[in-house]
Coordinates of C-alpha atoms in Angstrom, one line a residue:
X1 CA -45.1 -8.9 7.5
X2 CA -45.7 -11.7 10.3
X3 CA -47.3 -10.7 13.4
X4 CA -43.8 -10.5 16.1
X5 CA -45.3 -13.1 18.3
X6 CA -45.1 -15.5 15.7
X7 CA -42.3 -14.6 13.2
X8 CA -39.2 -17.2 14.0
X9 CA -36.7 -14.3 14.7
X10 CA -38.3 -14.5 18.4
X11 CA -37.0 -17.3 19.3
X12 CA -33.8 -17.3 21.5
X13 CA -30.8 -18.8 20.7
X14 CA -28.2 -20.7 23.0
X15 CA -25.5 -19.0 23.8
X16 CA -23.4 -19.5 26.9
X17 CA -24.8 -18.4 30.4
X18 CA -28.2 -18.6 29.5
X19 CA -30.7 -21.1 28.2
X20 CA -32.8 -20.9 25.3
X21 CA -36.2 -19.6 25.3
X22 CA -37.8 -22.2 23.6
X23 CA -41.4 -21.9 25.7
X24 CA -42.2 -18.2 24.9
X25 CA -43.4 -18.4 21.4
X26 CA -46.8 -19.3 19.7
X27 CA -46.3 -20.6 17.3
X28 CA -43.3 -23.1 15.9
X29 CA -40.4 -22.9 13.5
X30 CA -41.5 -23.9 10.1
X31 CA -38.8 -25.8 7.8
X32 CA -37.0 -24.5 5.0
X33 CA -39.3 -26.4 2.6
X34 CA -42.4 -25.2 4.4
X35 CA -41.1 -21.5 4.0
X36 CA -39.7 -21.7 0.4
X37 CA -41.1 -19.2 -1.9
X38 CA -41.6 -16.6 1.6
X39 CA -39.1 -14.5 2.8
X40 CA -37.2 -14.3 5.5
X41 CA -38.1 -10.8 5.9
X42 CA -39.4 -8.1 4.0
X43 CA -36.9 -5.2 3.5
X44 CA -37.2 -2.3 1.1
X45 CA -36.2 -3.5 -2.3
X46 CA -32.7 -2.2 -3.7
X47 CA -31.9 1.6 -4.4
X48 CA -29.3 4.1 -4.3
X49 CA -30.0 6.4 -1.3
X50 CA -30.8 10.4 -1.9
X51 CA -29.6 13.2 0.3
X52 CA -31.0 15.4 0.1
X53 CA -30.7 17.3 3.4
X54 CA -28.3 20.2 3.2
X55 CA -25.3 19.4 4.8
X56 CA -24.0 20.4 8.3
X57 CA -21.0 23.0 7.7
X58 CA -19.5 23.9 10.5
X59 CA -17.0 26.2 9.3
X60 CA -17.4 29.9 7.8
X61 CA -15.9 30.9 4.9
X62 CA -13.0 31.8 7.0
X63 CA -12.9 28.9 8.6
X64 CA -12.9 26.8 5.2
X65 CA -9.7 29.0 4.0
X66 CA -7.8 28.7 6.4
X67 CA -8.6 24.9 7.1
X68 CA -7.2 24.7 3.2
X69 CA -4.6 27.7 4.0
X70 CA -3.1 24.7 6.7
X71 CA -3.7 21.9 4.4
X72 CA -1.5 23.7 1.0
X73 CA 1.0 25.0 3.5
X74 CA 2.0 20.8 5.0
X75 CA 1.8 20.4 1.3
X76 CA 4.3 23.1 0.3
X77 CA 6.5 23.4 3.2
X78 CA 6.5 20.3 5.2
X79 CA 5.7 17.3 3.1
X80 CA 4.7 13.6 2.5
X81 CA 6.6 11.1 2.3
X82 CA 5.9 8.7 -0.5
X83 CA 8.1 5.7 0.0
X84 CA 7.5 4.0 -3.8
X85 CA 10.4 5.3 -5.6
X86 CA 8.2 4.9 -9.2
X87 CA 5.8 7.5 -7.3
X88 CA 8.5 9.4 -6.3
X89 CA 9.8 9.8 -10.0
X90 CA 6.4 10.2 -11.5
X91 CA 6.1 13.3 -8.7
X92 CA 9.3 15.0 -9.5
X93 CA 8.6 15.1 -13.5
X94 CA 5.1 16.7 -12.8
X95 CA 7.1 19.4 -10.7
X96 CA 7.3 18.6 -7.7
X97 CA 9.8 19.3 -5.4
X98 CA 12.0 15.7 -4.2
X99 CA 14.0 15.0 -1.2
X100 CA 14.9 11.8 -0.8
X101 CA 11.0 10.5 -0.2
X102 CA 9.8 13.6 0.8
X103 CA 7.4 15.4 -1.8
X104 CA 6.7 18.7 -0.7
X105 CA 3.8 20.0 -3.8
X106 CA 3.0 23.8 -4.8
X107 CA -0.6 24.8 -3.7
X108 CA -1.5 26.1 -7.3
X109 CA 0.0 22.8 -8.7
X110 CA -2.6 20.7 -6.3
X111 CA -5.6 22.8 -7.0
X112 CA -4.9 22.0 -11.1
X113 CA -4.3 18.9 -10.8
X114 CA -7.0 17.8 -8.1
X115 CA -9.8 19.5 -10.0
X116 CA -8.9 16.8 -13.1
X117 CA -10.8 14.3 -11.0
X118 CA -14.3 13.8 -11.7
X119 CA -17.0 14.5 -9.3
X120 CA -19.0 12.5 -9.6
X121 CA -18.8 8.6 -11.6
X122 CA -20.2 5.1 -11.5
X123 CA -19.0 1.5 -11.0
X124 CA -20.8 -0.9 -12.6
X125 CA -20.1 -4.2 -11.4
X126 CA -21.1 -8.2 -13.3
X127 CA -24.3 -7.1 -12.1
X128 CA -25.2 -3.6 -14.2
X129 CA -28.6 -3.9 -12.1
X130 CA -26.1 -3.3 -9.2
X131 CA -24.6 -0.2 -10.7
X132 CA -23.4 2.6 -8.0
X133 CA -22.8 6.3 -8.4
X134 CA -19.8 7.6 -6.1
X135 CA -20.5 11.9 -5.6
X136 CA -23.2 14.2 -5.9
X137 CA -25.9 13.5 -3.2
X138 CA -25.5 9.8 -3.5
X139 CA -25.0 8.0 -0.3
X140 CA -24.1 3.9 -0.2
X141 CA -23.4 1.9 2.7
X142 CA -20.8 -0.7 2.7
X143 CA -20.4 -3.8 4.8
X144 CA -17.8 -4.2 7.6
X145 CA -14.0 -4.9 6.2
X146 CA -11.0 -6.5 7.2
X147 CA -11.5 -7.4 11.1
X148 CA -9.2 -10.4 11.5
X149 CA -11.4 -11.7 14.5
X150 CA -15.3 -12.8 14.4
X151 CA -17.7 -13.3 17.2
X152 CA -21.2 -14.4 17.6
X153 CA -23.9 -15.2 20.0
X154 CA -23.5 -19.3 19.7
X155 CA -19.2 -19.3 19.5
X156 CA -20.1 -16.6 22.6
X157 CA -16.3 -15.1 22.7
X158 CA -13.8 -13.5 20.3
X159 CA -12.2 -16.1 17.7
X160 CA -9.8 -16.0 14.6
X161 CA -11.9 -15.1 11.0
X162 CA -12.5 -18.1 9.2
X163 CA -13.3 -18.7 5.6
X164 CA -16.7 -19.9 6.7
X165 CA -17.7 -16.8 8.5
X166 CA -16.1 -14.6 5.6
X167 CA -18.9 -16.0 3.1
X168 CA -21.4 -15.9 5.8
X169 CA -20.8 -12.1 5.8
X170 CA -20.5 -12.4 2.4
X171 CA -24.2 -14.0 1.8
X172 CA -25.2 -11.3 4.5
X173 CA -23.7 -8.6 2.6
X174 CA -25.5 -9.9 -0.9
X175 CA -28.7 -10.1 1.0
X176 CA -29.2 -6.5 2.0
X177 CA -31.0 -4.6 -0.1
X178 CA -29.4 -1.5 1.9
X179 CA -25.5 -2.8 1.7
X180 CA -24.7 -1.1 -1.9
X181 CA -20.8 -2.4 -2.4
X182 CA -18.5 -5.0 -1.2
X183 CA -15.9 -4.3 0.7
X184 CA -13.0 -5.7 1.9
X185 CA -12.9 -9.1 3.5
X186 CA -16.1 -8.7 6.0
X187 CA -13.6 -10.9 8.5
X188 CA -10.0 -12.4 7.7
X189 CA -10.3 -15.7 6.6
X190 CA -7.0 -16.5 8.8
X191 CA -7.2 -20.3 7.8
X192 CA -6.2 -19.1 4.5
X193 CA -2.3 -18.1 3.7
X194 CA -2.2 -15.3 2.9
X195 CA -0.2 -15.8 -0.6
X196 CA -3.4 -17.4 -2.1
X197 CA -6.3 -15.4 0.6
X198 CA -7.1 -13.3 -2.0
X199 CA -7.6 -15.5 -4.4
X200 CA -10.2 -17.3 -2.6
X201 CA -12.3 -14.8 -1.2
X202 CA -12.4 -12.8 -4.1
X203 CA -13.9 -15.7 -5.9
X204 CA -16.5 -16.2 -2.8
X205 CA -17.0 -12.7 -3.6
X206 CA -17.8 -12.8 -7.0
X207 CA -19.7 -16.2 -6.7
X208 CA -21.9 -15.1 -3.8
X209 CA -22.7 -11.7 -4.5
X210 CA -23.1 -9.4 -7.6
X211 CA -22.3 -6.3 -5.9
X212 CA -19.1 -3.8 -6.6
X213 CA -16.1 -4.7 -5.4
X214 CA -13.1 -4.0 -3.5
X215 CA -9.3 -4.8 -4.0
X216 CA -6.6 -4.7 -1.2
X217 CA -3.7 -2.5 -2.2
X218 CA -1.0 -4.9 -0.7
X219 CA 1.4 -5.3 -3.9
X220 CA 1.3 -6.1 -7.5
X221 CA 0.2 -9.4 -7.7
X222 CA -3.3 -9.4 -5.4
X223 CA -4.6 -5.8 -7.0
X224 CA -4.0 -7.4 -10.7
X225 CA -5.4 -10.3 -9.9
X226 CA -8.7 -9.1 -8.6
X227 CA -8.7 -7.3 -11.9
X228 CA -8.3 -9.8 -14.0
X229 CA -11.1 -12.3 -12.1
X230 CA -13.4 -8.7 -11.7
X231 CA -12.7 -8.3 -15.7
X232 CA -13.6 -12.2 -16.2
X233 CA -16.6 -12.2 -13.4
X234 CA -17.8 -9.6 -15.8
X235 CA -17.3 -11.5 -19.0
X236 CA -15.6 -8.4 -20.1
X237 CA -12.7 -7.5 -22.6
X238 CA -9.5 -5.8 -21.1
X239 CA -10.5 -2.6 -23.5
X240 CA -14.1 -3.0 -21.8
X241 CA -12.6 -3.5 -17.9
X242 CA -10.7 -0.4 -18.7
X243 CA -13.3 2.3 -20.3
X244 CA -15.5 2.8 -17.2
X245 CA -14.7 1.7 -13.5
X246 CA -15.6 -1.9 -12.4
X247 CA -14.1 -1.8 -9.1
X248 CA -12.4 -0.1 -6.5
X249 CA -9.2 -0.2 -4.4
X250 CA -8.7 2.4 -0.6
X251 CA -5.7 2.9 0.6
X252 CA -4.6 4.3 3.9
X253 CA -2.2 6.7 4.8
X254 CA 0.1 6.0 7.2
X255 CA 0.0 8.9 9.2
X256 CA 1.7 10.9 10.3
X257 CA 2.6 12.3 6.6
X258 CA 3.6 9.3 5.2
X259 CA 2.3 6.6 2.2
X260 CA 3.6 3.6 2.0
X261 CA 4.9 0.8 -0.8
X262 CA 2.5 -1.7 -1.7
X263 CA -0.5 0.9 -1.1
X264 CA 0.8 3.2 -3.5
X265 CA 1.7 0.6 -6.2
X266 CA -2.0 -0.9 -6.0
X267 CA -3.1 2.7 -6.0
X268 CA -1.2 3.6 -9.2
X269 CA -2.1 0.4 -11.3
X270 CA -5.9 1.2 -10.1
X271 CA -5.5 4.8 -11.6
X272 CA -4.1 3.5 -14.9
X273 CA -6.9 1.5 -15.2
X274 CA -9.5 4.2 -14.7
X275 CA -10.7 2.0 -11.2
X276 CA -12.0 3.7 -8.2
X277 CA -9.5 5.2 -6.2
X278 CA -10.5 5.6 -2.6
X279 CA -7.7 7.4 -0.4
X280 CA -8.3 7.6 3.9
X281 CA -6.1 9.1 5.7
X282 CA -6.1 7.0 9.7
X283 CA -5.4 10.5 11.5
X284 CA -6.3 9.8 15.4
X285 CA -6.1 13.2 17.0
X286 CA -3.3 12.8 19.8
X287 CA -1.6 9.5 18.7
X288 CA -0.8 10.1 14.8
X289 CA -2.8 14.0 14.1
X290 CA -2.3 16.8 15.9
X291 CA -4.7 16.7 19.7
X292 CA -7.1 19.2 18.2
X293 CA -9.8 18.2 15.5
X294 CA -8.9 21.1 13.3
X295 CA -5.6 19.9 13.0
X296 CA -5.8 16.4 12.8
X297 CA -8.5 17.1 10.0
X298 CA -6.3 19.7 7.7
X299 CA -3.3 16.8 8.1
X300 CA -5.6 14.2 6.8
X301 CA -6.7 16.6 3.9
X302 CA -2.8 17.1 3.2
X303 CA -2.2 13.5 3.2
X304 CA -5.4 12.8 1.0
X305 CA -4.7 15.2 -1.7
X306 CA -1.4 14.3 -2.2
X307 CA -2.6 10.9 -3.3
X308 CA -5.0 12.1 -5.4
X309 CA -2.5 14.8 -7.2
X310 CA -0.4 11.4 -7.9
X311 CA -3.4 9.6 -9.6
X312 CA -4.3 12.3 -11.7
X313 CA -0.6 13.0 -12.8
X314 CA -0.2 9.6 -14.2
X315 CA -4.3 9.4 -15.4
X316 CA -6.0 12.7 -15.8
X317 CA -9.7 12.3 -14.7
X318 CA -9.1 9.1 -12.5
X319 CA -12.3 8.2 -10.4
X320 CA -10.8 9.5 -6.6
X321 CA -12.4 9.9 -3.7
X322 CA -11.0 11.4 -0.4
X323 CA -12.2 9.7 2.7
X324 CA -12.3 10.5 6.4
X325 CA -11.3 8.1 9.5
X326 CA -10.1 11.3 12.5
X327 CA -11.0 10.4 15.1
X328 CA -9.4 10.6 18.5
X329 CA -8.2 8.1 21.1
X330 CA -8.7 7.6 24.9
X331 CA -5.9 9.5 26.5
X332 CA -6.6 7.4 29.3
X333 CA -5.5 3.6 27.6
X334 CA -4.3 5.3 24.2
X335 CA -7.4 3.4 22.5
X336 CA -9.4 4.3 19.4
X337 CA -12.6 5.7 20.3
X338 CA -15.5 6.0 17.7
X339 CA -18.6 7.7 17.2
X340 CA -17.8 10.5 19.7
X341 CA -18.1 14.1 19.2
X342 CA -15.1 14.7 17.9
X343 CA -15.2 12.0 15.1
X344 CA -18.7 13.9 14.6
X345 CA -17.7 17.2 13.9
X346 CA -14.2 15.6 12.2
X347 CA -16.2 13.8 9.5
X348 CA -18.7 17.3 9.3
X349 CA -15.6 19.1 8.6
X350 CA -14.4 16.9 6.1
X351 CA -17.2 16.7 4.2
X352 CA -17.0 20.5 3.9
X353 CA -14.0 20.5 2.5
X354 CA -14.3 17.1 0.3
X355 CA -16.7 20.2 -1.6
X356 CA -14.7 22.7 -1.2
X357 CA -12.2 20.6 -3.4
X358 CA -14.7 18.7 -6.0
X359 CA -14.5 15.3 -4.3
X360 CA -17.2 12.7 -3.8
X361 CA -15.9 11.6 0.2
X362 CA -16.4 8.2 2.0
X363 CA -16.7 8.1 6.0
X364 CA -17.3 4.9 8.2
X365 CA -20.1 3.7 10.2
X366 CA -17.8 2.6 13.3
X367 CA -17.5 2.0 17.0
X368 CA -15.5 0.5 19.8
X369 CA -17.8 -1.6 21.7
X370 CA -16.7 -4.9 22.0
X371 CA -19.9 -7.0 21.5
X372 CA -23.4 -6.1 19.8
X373 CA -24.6 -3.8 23.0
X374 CA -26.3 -0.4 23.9
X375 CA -22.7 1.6 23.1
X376 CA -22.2 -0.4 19.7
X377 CA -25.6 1.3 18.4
X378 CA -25.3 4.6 20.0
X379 CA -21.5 5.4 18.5
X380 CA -22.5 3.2 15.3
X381 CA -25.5 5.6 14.9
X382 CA -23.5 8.6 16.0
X383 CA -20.9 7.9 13.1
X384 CA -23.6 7.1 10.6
X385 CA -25.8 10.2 11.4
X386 CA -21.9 12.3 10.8
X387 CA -21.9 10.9 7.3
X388 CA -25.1 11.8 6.7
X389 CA -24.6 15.2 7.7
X390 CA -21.6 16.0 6.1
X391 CA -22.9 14.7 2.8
X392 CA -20.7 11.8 2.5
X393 CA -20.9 9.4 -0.7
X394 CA -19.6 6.4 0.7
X395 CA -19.8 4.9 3.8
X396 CA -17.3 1.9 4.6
X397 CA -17.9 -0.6 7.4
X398 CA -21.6 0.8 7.8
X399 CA -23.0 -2.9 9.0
X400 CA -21.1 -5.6 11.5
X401 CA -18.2 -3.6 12.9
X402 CA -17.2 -4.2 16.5
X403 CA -14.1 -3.6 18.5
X404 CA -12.7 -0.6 16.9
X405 CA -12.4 -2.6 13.7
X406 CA -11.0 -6.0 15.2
X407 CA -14.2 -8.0 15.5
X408 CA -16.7 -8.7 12.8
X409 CA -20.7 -9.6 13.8
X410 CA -23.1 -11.3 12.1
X411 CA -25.8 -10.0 15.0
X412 CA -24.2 -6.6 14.7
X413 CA -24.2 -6.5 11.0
X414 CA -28.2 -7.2 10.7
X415 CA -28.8 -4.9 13.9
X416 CA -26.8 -2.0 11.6
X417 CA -28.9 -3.2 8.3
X418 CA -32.2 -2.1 11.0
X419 CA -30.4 0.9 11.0
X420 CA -29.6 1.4 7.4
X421 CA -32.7 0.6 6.5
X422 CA -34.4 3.2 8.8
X423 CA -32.2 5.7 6.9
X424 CA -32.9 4.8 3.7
X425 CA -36.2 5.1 4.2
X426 CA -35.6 8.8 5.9
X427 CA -34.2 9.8 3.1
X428 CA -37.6 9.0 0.4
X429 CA -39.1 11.9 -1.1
X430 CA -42.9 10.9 -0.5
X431 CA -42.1 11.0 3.3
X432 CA -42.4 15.2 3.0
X433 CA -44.5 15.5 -0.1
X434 CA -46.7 18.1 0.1
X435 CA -48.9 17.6 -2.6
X436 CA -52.8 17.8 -2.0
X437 CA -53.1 14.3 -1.4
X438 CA -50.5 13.8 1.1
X439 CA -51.8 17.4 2.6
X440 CA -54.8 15.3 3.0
X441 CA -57.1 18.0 3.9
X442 CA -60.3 16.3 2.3
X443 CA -59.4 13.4 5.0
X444 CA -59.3 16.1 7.8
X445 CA -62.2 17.8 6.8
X446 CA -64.5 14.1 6.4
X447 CA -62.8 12.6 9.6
X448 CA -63.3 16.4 11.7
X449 CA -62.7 16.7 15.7
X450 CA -65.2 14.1 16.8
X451 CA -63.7 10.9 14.5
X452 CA -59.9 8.9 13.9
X453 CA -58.4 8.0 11.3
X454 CA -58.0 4.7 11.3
X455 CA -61.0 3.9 9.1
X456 CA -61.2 6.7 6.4
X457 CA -60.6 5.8 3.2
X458 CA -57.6 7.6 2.6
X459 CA -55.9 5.8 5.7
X460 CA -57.4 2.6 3.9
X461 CA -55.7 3.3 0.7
X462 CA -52.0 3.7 2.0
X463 CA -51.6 1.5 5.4
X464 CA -50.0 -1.2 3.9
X465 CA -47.1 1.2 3.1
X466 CA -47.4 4.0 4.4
X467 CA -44.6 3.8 7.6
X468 CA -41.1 2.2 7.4
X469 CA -42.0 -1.7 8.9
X470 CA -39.0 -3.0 10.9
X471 CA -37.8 -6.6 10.7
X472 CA -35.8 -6.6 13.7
X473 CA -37.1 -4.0 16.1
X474 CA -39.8 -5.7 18.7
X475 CA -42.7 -2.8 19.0
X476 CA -44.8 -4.5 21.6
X477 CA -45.4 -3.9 25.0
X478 CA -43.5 -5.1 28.1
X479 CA -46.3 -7.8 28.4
X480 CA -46.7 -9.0 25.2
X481 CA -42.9 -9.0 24.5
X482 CA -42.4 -11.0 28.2
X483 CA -45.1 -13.4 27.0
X484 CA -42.9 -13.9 23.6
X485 CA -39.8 -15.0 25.6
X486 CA -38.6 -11.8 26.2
X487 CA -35.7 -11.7 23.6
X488 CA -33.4 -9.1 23.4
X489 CA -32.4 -7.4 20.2
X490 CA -28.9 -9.2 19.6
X491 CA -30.7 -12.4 20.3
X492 CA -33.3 -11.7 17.4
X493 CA -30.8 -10.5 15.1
X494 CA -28.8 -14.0 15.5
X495 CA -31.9 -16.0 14.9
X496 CA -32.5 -14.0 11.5
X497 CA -29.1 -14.5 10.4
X498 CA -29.3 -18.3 10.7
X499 CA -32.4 -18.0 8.5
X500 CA -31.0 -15.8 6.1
X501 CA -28.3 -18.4 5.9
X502 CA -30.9 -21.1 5.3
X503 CA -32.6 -19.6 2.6
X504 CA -29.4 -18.1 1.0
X505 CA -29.4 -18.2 -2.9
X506 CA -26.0 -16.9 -4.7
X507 CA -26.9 -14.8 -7.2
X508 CA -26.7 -16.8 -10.8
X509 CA -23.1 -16.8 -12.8
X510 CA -22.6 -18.2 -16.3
X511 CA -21.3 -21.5 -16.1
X512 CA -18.5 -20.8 -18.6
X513 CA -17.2 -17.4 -16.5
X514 CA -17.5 -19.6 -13.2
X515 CA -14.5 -22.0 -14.9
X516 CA -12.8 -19.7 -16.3
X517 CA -12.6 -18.3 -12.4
X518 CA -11.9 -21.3 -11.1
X519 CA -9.1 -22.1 -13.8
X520 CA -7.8 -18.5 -12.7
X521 CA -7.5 -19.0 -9.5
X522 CA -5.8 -22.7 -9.5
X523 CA -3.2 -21.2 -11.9
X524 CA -2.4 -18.9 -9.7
X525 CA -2.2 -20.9 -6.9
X526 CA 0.2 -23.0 -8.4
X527 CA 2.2 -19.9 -9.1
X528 CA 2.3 -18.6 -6.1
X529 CA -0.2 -16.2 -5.1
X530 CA 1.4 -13.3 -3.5
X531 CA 4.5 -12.8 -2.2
X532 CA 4.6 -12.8 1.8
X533 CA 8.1 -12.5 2.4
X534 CA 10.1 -9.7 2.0

C-alpha cells in the first residue's frame, strides 16, 4: 500500500467554510491514465464472512420461554391484522381464526408451519461468483437503502436523492469487496416518478453491479418486474428463476400489529417463486412497541412470524428470514435513536430467539447522526457489534446510513466499508491459529530477551500480510499527520470516493441480455410502470 503521506486520499476537499488543503502533501495527484492498471486501494478480496464467536444470549432458558410464551399468546389471543384480503383467505383455509382483518393463529399451528422454512439457503445472483448464503454462521453486510435525501462533503447540506448519486452508491456498493448484496435504492432517485423509478434503478442495478438483489414490495407491478429483468439479467429461464432463489424482497410491519397491502402482495408473489423473503418488524419501544425492550421485542417476534406462517402456507419451505429493527425513541423529541443500549440488547435478544425458532435473522448497521461525525461511528459500530453478537445473517444498511435512515453518504458509506472491513478481517481463522507455526516458539527461542522481532525470519516471511492494513484510517503521528494537511477522516473518505468513481468499471454484461433489458424496461415504460394513484 502507498505510504499515507503520499497516497491521494490526503488531500482535502472543498467543502463550504473551509478551504482546501492543497499545500500539505508530498507528493501530487497522478491522472487516471497514469494510475490505470493500480488500484485505488487495496482491500481484502471478496468473501462471505464466518462467525464464529458464540453468540451473546442474554436470556435463560426461562427467559427464552416466556419471551415465546408472550409472542404465541399476541398470536392466539390478540392478533395481526393483515389488510390483503387474498392473505386473509389463504389464512382462514390453513385454520386460522378470521375477524374481519384480524388473524389471531394457534401456537402449535405456528410452530408447524414456521419450522417448514429452511435454515439456512443461498441466492445466487447473474454473478454465481457473487453467490450468498442467508443462515448458519454466515454474516453479509448490505449497503444503505431507501434514504430519500443525500449529502456530501462538496454539496455541504442535505439535498433530494438523485439518480446520479443512486448509481454513485451503486458503483460504491459494487466496489466493496465487504458489501455482499444490494439493497434497496442506496438514496431515492426523486427525479424519477415513481411509476417508472423502479425500472430505472433496477437496471443501474443490474448494469453496475453483479451483486444480489433487492425488490420493493410496493404492489404487483414493481415486484414482477424486478423478476422478470433479475430472471433476464441472469439469462435465465422462468423454470430456472424459479428452482433456487435469485433475489430477495423485506417487508416491514407496520407496527403496532398490523401488515399492510402492497407489502403483503410483493411478499406472497416472492414466496410463490421460492425468492427470499425478508420480514422486519419497525417496533420502536414507546412510540409503536411496548416502552420496555422485552416487550417491544416479543411484539416484533409476533408480527414476524405471522408473516412467515403466511409464506410457508402458500409455499412450504420458502427462503424467510425474520429481521430485527427495536429500537427506542427519544422521549424527549419522540425521535428514533440508534445504536444505543437498548437497540443492543434488542437485536441480542432477537437473535436468540431467530434460533430458538430456526430462522437465519437480518439486523441493521444504523444511527442517527446527521452528518459523517464522531456519533455516526460510535452508534454505527454499536449496532454492528449487536449483529455480530447475536449471530445475525444479514445485515441491512451496514455502510452510508445517516439521519436515522433519511440521509445517504458517500463519506459515510466508505468510512462504514473501514469498518466492515476491520470486521471481516476479525472474523479470519488464521488470526487465533494456534498451530506451531503461529505459536512461533522457535522465533521466541532464536530472538530471546536481549533481541526484537522485527528482523527474524519468521517476522520476514509474514509482514506483508500479517495485520489487517487500513485504507482510510491515518496511523501517523500528530506531526507527521499536521505536516500532511491535517485531514480529517470524512475529508479522506470523500477524496477516495471521487477516485473510486474515476476508476469505476461496471462489471461486464452480455450485450444481448443488456437489450433485452433495455427493451424491457421501455415497454414498460410505455405501459405505465406502476400505478401511483389510488
Amino acid at each position: 500500500m502507498a505510504d499515507a503521506s503520499t497516497h491521494p486520499v490526503n488531500e482535502a476537499p472543498d467543502r463550504p467554510g473551509r478551504a482546501a488543503r492543497r499545500g500539505g502533501r508530498s507528493g501530487g495527484r497522478a491522472g487516471k491514465a497514469e494510475r490505470r492498471g493500480a488500484a485505488v486501494i487495496e482491500q481484502m478480496p471478496w468473501r462471505i464472512p464466518i462467525n464464529t464467536d458464540r453468540p451473546t444470549e442474554p436470556l435463560s432458558d426461562e427467559g427464552v420461554a416466556r419471551m415465546h410464551g408472550a409472542a404465541m399468546t399476541i398470536l392466539e389471543e390478540i392478533g395481526i391484522e393483515f389488510l390483503n384480503p387474498e392473505a386473509v383467505e389463504i389464512l382462514r383455509h390453513a385454520g386460522c381464526t378470521v375477524q374481519g382483518e384480524n388473524i389471531r393463529m394457534g401456537r402449535d399451528m405456528v410452530m408447524e408451519t414456521v419450522a417448514k422454512a429452511p435454515d439456512q439457503f443461498t441466492i445466487t445472483p447473474r454473478n454465481p461468483d457473487r453467490t450468498i448464503t442467508i443462515g448458519g454462521r454466515h454474516m453479509l453486510f448490505g449497503n444503505v437503502s431507501s434514504p430519500p435525501n443525500y449529502w456530501d462533503m462538496e454539496i455541504g447540506s442535505k439535498v433530494s436523492g438523485s439518480r446520479k448519486q443512486c448509481q454513485d452508491l451503486l458503483k460504491l456498493t459494487q466496489y466493496f469487496n465487504c458489501i455482499h448484496f444490494a439493497g434497496g435504492y442506496p438514496v431515492e432517485p426523486c427525479d424519477i416518478h415513481a411509476s417508472v423509478r423502479h425500472l430505472d434503478v433496477l437496471y443501474d442495478k443490474l448494469t453496475l453491479t453483479d451483486k444480489a438483489m433487492h425488490a420493493y414490495s410496493l404492489g404487483r407491478e414493481r415486484v414482477e418486474d424486478v423478476m422478470e429483468m433479475v430472471r433476464i439479467a441472469g439469462g435465465l429461464t422462468h423454470e430456472e428463476f424459479d428452482a433456487t432463489p435469485r433475489m430477495y424482497t423485506n417487508i416491514n410491519s407496520t407496527s403496532p400489529l398490523k401488515h399492510d397491502y402492497p407489502m403483503l402482495d410483493g411478499w406472497m408473489r416472492c414466496a410463490r417463486r421460492g425468492q427470499g423473503c425478508v420480514v422486519t418488524p419497525f417496533t420502536l419501544a414507546g412510540a409503536m412497541a411496548p416502552v420496555t425492550m422485552a416487550g417491544a421485542v416479543a411484539q416484533s417476534l409476533a408480527e414476524g412470524l405471522a408473516a412467515v406462517v403466511l409464506a410457508q402456507v402458500i409455499n412450504p419451505g420458502a427462503p424467510c428470514v425474520i429481521g430485527t429493527f427495536t429500537s427506542n425513541v427519544d422521549m424527549k423529541s419522540g425521535a428514533p435513536a440508534f445504536g444505543t443500549p437498548e437497540y443492543m440488547r434488542a437485536t441480542q435478544m432477537t437473535g436468540q430467539m431467530a434460533r430458538f425458532y430456526g430462522l437465519p435473522m437480518r439486523a441493521s448497521g444504523v444511527c442517527a447522526a446527521n452528518v459523517p461525525d464522531g456519533q455516526a461511528m460510535w452508534e454505527t459500530e454499536h449496532s454492528l457489534w449487536a449483529a455480530v453478537q447475536s449471530g445475525t445473517n444479514m445485515v441491512y444498511h451496514a455502510a452510508g446510513w445517516l439521519e436515522g435512515g433519511l440521509i445517504a453518504s458517500p463519506e459515510k458509506f466508505i468510512m462504514d466499508c473501514e469498518v466492515l472491513s476491520q470486521m471481516q478481517r476479525y472474523m479470519e481463522p488464521e488470526i487465533c491459529d494456534v498451530s506451531d507455526d503461529a505459536l512461533a516458539l522457535e522465533a521466541i527461542r532464536e530472538v530471546g530477551p536481549n533481541g526484537h522481532f522485527f528482523g527474524c525470519q519468521h517476522t520476514q516471511d509474514r509482514y506483508t500480510s500479517a495485520f489487517y492494513q487500513p485504507f482510510l484510517s491515518d496511523w501517523k503521528n500528530y506531526e507527521a499527520w499536521e505536516a500532511a494537511g491535517a485531514v480529517w477522516t470524512p475529508e479522506r473518505a470523500h477524496t477516495l470516493f471521487k477516485l473510486i468513481l474515476e476508476e469505476f468499471e461496471a462489471p461486464p454484461m452480455d450485450e444481448a441480455i443488456r437489450e433485452e433489458l433495455e427493451a424491457f424496461v421501455a415497454r414498460r415504460k410505455e405501459e405505465g410502470g406502476a400505478p401511483t394513484d389510488f
